[in-house]
mmCIF file of C-alpha atoms and ligand atoms in Angstrom:
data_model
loop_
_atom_site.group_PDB
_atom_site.id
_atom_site.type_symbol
_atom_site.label_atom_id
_atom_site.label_comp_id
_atom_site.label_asym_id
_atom_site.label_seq_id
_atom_site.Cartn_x
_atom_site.Cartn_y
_atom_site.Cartn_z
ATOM 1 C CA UNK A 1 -60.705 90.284 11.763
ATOM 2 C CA UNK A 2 -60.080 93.225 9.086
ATOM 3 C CA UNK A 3 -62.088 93.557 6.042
ATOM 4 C CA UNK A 4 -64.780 91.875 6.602
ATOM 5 C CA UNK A 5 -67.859 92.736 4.988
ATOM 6 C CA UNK A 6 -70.393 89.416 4.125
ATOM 7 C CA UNK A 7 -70.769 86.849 7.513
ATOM 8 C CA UNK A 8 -72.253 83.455 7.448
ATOM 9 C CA UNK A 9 -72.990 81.992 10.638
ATOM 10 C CA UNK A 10 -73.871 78.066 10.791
ATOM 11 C CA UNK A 11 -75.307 77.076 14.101
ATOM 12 C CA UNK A 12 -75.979 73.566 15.770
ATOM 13 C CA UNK A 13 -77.396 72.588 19.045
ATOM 14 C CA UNK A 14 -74.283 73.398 21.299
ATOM 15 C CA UNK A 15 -75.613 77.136 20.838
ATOM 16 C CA UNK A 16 -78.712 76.036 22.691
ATOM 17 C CA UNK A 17 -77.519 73.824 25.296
ATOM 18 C CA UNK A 18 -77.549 76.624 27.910
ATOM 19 C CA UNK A 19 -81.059 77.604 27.258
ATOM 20 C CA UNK A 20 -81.489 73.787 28.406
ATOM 21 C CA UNK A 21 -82.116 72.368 25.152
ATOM 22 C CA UNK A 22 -80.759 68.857 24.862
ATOM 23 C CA UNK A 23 -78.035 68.251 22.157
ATOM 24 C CA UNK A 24 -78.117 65.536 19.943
ATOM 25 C CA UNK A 25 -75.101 63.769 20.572
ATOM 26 C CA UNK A 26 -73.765 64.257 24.184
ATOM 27 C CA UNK A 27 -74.443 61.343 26.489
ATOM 28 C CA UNK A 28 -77.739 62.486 27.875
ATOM 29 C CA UNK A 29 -78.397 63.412 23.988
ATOM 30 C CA UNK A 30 -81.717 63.635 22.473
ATOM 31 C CA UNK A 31 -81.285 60.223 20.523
ATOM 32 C CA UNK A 32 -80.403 58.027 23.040
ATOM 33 C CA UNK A 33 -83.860 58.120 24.426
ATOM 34 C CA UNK A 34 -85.111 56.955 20.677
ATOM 35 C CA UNK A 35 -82.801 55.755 17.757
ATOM 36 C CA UNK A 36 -82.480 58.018 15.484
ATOM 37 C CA UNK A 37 -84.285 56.166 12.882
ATOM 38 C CA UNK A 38 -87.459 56.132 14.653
ATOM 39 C CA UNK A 39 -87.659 59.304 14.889
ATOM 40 C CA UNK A 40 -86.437 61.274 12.651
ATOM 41 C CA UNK A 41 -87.027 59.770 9.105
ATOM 42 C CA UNK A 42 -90.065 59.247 6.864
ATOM 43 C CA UNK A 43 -89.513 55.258 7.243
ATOM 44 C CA UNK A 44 -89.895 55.955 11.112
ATOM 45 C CA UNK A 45 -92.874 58.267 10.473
ATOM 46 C CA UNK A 46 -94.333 55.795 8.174
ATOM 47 C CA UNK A 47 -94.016 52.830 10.528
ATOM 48 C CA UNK A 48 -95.309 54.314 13.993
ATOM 49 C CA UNK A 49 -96.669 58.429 13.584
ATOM 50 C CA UNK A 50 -97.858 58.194 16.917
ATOM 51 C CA UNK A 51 -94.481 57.528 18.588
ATOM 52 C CA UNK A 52 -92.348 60.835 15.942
ATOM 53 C CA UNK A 53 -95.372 62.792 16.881
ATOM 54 C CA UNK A 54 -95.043 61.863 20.905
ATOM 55 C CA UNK A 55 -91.273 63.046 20.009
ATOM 56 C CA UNK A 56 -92.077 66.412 18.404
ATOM 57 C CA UNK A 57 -94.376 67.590 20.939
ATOM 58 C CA UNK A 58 -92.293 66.902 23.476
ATOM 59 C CA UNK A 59 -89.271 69.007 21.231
ATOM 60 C CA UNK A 60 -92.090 71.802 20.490
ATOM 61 C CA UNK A 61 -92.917 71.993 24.383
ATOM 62 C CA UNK A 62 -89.583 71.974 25.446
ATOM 63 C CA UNK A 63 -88.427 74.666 22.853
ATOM 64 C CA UNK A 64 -91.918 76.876 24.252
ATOM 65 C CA UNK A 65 -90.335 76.916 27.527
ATOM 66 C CA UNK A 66 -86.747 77.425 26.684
ATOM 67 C CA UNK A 67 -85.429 80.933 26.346
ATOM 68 C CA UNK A 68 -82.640 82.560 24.293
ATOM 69 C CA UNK A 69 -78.975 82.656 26.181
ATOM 70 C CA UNK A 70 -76.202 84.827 25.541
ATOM 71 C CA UNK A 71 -74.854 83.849 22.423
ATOM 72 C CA UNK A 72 -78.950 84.139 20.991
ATOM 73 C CA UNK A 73 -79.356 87.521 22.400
ATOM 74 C CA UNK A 74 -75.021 88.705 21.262
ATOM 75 C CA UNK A 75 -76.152 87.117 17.393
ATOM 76 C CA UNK A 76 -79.738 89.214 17.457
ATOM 77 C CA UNK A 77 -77.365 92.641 18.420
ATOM 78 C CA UNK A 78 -74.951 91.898 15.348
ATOM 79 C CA UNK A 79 -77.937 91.246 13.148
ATOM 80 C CA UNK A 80 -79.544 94.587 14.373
ATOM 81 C CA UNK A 81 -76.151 96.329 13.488
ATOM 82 C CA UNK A 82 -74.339 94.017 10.808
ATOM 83 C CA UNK A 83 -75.991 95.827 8.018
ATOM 84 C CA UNK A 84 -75.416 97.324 4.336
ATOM 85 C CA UNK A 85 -76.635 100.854 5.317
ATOM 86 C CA UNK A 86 -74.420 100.485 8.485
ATOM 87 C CA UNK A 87 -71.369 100.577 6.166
ATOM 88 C CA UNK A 88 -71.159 96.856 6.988
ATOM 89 C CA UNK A 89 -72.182 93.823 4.515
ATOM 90 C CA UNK A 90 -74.877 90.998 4.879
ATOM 91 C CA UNK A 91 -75.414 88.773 7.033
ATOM 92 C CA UNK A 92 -76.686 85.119 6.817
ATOM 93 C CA UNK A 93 -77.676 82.802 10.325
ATOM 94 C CA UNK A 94 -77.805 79.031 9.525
ATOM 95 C CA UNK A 95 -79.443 77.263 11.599
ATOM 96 C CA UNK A 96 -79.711 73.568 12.019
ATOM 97 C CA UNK A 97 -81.521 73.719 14.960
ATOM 98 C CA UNK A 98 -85.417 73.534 15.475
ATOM 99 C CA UNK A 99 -86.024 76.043 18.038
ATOM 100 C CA UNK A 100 -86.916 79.952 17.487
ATOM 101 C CA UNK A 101 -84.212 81.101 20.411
ATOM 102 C CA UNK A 102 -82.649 82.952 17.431
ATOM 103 C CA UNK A 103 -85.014 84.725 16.586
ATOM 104 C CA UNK A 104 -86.555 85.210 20.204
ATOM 105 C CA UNK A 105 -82.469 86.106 20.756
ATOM 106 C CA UNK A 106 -83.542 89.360 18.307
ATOM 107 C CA UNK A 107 -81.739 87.887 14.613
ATOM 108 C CA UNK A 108 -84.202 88.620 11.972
ATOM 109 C CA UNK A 109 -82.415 86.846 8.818
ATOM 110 C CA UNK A 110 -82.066 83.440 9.847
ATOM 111 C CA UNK A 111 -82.258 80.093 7.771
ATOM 112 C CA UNK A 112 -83.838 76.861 9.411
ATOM 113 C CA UNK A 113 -82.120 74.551 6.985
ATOM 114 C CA UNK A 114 -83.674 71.613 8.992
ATOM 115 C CA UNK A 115 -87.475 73.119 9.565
ATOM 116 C CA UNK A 116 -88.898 74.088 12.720
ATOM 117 C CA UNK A 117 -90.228 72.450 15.524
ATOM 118 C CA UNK A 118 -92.763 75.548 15.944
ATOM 119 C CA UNK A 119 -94.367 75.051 12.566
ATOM 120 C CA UNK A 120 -96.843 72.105 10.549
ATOM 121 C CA UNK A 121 -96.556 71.097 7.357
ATOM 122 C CA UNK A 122 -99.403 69.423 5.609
ATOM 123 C CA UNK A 123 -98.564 66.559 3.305
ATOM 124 C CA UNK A 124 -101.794 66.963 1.156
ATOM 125 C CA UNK A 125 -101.587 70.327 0.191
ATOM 126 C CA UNK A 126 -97.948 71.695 0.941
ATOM 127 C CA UNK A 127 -99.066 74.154 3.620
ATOM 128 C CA UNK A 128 -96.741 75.148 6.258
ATOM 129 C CA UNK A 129 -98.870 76.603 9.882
ATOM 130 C CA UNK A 130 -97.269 78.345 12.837
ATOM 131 C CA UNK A 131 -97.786 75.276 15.367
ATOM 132 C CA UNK A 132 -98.132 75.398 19.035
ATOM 133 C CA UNK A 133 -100.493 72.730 20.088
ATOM 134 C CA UNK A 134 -100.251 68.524 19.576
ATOM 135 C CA UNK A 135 -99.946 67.115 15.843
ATOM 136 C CA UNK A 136 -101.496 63.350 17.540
ATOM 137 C CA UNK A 137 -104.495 62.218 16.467
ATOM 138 C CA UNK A 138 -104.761 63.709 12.702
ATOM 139 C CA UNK A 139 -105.734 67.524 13.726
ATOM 140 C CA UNK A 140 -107.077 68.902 10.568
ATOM 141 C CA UNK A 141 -105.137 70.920 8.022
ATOM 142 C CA UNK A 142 -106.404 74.409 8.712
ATOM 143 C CA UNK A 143 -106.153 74.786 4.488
ATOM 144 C CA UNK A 144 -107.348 71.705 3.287
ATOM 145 C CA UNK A 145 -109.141 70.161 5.882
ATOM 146 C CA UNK A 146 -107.063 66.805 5.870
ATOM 147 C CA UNK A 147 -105.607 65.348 8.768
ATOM 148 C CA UNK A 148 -102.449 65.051 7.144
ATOM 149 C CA UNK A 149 -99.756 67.327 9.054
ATOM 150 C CA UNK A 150 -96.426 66.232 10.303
ATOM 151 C CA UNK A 151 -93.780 68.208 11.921
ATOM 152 C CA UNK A 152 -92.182 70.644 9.595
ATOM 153 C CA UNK A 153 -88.689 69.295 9.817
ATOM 154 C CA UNK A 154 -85.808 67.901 7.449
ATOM 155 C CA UNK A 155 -85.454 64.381 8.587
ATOM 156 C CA UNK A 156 -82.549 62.000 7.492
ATOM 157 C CA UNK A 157 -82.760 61.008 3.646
ATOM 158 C CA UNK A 158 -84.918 64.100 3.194
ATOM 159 C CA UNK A 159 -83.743 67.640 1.301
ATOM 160 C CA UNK A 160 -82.358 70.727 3.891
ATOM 161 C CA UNK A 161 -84.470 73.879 3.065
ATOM 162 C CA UNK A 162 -83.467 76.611 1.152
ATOM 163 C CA UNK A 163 -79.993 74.810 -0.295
ATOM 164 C CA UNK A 164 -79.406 77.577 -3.011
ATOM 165 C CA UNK A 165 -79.409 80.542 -0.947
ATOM 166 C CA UNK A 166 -77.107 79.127 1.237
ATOM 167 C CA UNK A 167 -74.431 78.018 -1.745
ATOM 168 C CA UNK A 168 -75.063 81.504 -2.798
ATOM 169 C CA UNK A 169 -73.965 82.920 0.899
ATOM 170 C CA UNK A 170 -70.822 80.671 1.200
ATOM 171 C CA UNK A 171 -69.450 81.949 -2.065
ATOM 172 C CA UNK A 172 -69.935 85.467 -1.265
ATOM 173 C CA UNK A 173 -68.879 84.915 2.345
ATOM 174 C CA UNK A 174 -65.563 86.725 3.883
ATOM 175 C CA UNK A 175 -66.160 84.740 7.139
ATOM 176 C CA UNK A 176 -67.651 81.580 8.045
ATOM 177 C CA UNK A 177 -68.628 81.118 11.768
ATOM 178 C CA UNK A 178 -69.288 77.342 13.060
ATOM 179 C CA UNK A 179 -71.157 77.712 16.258
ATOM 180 C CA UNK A 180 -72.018 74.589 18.329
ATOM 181 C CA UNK A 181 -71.969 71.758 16.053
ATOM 182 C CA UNK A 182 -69.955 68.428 15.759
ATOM 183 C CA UNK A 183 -70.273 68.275 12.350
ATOM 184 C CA UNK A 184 -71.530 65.168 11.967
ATOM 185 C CA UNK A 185 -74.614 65.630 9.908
ATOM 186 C CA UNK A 186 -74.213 66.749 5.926
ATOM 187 C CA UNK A 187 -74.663 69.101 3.737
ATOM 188 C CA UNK A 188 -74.012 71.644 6.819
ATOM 189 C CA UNK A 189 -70.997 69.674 7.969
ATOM 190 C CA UNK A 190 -69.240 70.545 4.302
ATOM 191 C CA UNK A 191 -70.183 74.050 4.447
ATOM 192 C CA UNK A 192 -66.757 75.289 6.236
ATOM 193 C CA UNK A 193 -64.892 73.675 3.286
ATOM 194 C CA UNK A 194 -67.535 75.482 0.379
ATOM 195 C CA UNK A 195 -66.938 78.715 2.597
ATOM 196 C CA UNK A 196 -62.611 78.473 2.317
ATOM 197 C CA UNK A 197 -63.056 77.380 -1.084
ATOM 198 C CA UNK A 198 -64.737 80.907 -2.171
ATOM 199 C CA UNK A 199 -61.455 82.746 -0.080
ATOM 200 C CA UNK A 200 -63.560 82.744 3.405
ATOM 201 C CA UNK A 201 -61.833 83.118 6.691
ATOM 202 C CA UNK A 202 -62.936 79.843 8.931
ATOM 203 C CA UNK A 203 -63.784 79.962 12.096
ATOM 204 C CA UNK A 204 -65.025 77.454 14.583
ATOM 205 C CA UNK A 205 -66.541 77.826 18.304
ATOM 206 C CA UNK A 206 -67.054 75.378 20.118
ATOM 207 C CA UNK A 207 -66.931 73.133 23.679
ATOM 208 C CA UNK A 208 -64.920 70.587 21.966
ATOM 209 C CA UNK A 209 -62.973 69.574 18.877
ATOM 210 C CA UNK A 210 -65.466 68.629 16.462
ATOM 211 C CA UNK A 211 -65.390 66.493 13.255
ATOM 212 C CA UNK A 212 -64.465 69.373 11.392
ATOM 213 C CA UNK A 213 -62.292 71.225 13.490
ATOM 214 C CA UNK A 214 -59.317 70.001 10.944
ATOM 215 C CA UNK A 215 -60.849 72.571 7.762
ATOM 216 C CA UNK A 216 -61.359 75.482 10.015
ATOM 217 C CA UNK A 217 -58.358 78.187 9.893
ATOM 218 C CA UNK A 218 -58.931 78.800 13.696
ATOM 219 C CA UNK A 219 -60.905 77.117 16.383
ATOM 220 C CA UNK A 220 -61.870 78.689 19.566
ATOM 221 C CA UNK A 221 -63.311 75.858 22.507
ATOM 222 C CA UNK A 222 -65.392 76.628 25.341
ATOM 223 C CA UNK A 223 -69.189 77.776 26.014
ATOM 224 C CA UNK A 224 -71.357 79.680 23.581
ATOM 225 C CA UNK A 225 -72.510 81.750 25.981
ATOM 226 C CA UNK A 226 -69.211 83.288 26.473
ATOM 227 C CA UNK A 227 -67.476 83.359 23.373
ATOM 228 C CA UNK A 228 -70.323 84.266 21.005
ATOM 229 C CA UNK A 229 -70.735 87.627 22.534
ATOM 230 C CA UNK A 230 -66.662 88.191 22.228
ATOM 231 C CA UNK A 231 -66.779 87.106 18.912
ATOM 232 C CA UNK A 232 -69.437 90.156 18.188
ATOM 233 C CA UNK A 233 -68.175 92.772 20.233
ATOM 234 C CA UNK A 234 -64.618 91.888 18.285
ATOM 235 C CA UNK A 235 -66.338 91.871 14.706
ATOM 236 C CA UNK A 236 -68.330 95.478 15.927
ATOM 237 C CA UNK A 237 -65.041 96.989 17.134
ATOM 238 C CA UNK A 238 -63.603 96.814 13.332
ATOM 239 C CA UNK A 239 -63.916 99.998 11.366
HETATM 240 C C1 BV8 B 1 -79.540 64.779 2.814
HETATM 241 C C2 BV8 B 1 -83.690 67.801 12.362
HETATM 242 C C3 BV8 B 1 -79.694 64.352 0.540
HETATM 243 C C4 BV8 B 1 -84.303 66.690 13.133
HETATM 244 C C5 BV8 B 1 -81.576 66.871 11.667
HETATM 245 C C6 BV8 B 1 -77.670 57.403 4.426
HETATM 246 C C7 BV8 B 1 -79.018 57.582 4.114
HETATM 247 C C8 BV8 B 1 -79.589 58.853 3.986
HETATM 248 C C9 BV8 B 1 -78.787 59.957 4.188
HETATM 249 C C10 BV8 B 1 -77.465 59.766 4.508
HETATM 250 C C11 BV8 B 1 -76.888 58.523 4.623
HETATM 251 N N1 BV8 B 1 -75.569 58.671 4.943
HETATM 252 C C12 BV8 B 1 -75.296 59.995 5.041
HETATM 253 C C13 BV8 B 1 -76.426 60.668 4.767
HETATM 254 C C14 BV8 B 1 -76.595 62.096 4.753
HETATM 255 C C15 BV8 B 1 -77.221 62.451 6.086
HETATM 256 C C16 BV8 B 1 -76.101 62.484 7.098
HETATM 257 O O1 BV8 B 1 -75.292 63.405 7.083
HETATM 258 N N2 BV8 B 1 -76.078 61.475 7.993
HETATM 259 C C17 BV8 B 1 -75.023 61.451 8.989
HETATM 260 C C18 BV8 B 1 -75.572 60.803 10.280
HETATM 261 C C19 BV8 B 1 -73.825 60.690 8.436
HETATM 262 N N3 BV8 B 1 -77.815 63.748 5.895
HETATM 263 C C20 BV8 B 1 -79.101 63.820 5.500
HETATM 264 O O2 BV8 B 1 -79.849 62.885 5.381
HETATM 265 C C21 BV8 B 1 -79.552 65.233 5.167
HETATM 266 N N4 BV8 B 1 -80.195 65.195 3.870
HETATM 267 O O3 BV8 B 1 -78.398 64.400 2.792
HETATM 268 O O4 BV8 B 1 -80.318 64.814 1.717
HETATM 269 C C22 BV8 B 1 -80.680 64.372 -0.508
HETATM 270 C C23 BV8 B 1 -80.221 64.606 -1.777
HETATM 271 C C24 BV8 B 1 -81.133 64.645 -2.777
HETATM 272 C C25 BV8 B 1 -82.481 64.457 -2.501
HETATM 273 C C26 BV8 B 1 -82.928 64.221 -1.202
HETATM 274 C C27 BV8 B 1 -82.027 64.184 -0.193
HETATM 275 C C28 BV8 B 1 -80.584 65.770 6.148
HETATM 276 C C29 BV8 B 1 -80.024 65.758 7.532
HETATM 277 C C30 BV8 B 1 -80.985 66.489 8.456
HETATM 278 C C31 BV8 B 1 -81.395 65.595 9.596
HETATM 279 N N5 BV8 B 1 -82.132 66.384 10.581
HETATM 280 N N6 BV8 B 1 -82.247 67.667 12.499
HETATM 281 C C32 BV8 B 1 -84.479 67.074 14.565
HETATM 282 O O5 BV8 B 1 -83.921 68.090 15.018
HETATM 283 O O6 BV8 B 1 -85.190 66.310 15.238
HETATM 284 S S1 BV8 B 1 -79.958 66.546 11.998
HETATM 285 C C33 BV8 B 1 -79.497 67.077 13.554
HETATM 286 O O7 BV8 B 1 -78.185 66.543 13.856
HETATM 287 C C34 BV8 B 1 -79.231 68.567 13.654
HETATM 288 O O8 BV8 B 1 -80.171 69.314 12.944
HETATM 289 C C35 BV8 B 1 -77.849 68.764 13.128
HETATM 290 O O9 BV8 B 1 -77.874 68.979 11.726
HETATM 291 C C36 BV8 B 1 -77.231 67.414 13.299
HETATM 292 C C37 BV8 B 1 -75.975 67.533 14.121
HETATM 293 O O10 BV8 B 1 -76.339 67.965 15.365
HETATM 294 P P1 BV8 B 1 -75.587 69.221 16.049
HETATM 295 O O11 BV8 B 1 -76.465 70.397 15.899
HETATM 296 O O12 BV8 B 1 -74.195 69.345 15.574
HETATM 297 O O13 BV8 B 1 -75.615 68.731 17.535
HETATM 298 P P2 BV8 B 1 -74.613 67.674 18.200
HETATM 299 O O14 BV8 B 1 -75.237 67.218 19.473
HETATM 300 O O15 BV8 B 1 -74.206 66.659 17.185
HETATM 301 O O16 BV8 B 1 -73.341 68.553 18.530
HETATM 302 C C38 BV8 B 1 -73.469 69.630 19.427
HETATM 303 C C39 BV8 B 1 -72.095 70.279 19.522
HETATM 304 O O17 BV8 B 1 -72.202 71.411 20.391
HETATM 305 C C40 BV8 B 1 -71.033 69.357 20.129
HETATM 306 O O18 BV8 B 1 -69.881 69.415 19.320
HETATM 307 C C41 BV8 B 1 -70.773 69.949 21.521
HETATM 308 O O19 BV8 B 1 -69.420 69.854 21.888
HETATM 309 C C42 BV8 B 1 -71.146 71.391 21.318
HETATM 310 N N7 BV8 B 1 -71.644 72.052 22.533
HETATM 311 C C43 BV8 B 1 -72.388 71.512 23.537
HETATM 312 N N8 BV8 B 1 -72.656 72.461 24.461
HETATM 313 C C44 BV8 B 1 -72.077 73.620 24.021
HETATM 314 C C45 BV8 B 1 -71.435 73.360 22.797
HETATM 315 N N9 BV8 B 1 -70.765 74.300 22.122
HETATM 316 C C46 BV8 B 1 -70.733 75.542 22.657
HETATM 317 N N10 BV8 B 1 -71.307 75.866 23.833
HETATM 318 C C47 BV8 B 1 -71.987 74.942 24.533
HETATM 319 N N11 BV8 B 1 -72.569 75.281 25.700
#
């Protein structure tokens, strides 16, 4: 773990699991209680709003009472001291996950490349609004006026946020943490194999061998909570 100076970190839901945030695709997972395709696309939105909106609340409500676990609070202490005028490099946290446990976990540079279940984004005027309360029953766009906000999140079909600046991370990368993901979803799940295409070490924690466990130079298995904060205090311990 010499040399290392630019870190990219993709996370998935396995790195909130402890904090009690359901996963997507264990067996008590967040889409078996509604098909993914009723939920989380625009043809589902389009055909019943009331029902993805029922299903966002309950996400946004669940992530308000969730807090950060260790792996959260270990990635917030390598953001504070990962840093350029630390003699370290930069450091990039990809999230595909909706909640804010990162940044409640104390990372400040951190990429929701699938939106946020804490934030509204109105389909009139393209404004995006912190978001706390309900999205039912039309609330108006505190811009425009319209009721025309919907949960500010990538659905299936629809374009991940911010897709340049992460191809711009992976090529400058010297490792590429996977933390909690099966790779099953893409772009993300192709990001290891952009990452060890621009000469970046691979590495992949996990509970379980994922989908993508075969392009990762080394995978480590077991709970976030315990080898996210090893992971740190080994990366910390270089010179
Ligand atoms: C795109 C937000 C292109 C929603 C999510 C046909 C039609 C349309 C698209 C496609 C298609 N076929 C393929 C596609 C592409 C599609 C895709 O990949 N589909 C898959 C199903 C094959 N992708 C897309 O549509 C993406 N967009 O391609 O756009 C485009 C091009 C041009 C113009 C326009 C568009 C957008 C995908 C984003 C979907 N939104 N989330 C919400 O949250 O409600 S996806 C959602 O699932 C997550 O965000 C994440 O990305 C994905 C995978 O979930 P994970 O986070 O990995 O969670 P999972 O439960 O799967 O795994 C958890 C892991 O943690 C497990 O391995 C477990 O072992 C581990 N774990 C558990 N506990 C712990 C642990 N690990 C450590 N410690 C623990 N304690």
């Amino acid at each position: 773990m010499n040399d290392i100076r630019n870190i990219v970190i993709l996370t998935g839901a396995g790195i909130s699991a402890e904090s009690g945030l359901k996963t997507f695709r264990a067996d008590d997972g967040l889409w078996e209680d509604h098909p993914v395709e009723e939920v989380a696309t625009p043809a589902g939105f389009a055909r019943d709003p009331d029902l993805v909106q029922r299903f966002y609340d309950e996400r946004r409500a669940q992530v308000m009472a969730a807090n950060p676990n260790a792996a959260h609070l270990a990635l917030g202490r390598l953001d504070s001291e990962w840093r350029p005028e630390r003699q370290r490099g930069n450091l990039l946290i990809v999230t595909q996950n909706i909640d804010d446990l990162h940044e409640r976990g104390g990372a400040r540079r951190v990429l929701h490349m699938h939106g946020e279940a804490l934030s509204a984004w109105c389909t009139t005027c393209d404004a995006r609004h912190p978001w706390r309360a309900t999205l039912r029953n039309g609330p108006p766009c505190p811009d425009c006026g319209m009721a025309s906000l919907r949960p500010d999140i990538v659905w299936f079909g629809e374009m991940p946020y911010q897709m340049e600046r992460i191809y711009r991370a992976l090529a400058e990368a010297d490792l590429f943490v996977s933390i909690g993901t099966s790779g099953a979803v893409y772009p993300a799940a192709g990001f290891v194999q952009e990452a060890a295409r621009a000469g970046a070490r691979t590495l992949e924690l996990n509970l379980e061998e994922s989908l993508g466990s075969r392009f990762f130079d080394e995978t480590r298995l077991g709970k976030a909570s315990d080898l996210v904060p090893a992971l740190v205090e080994e990366l910390l311990a270089q010179a």
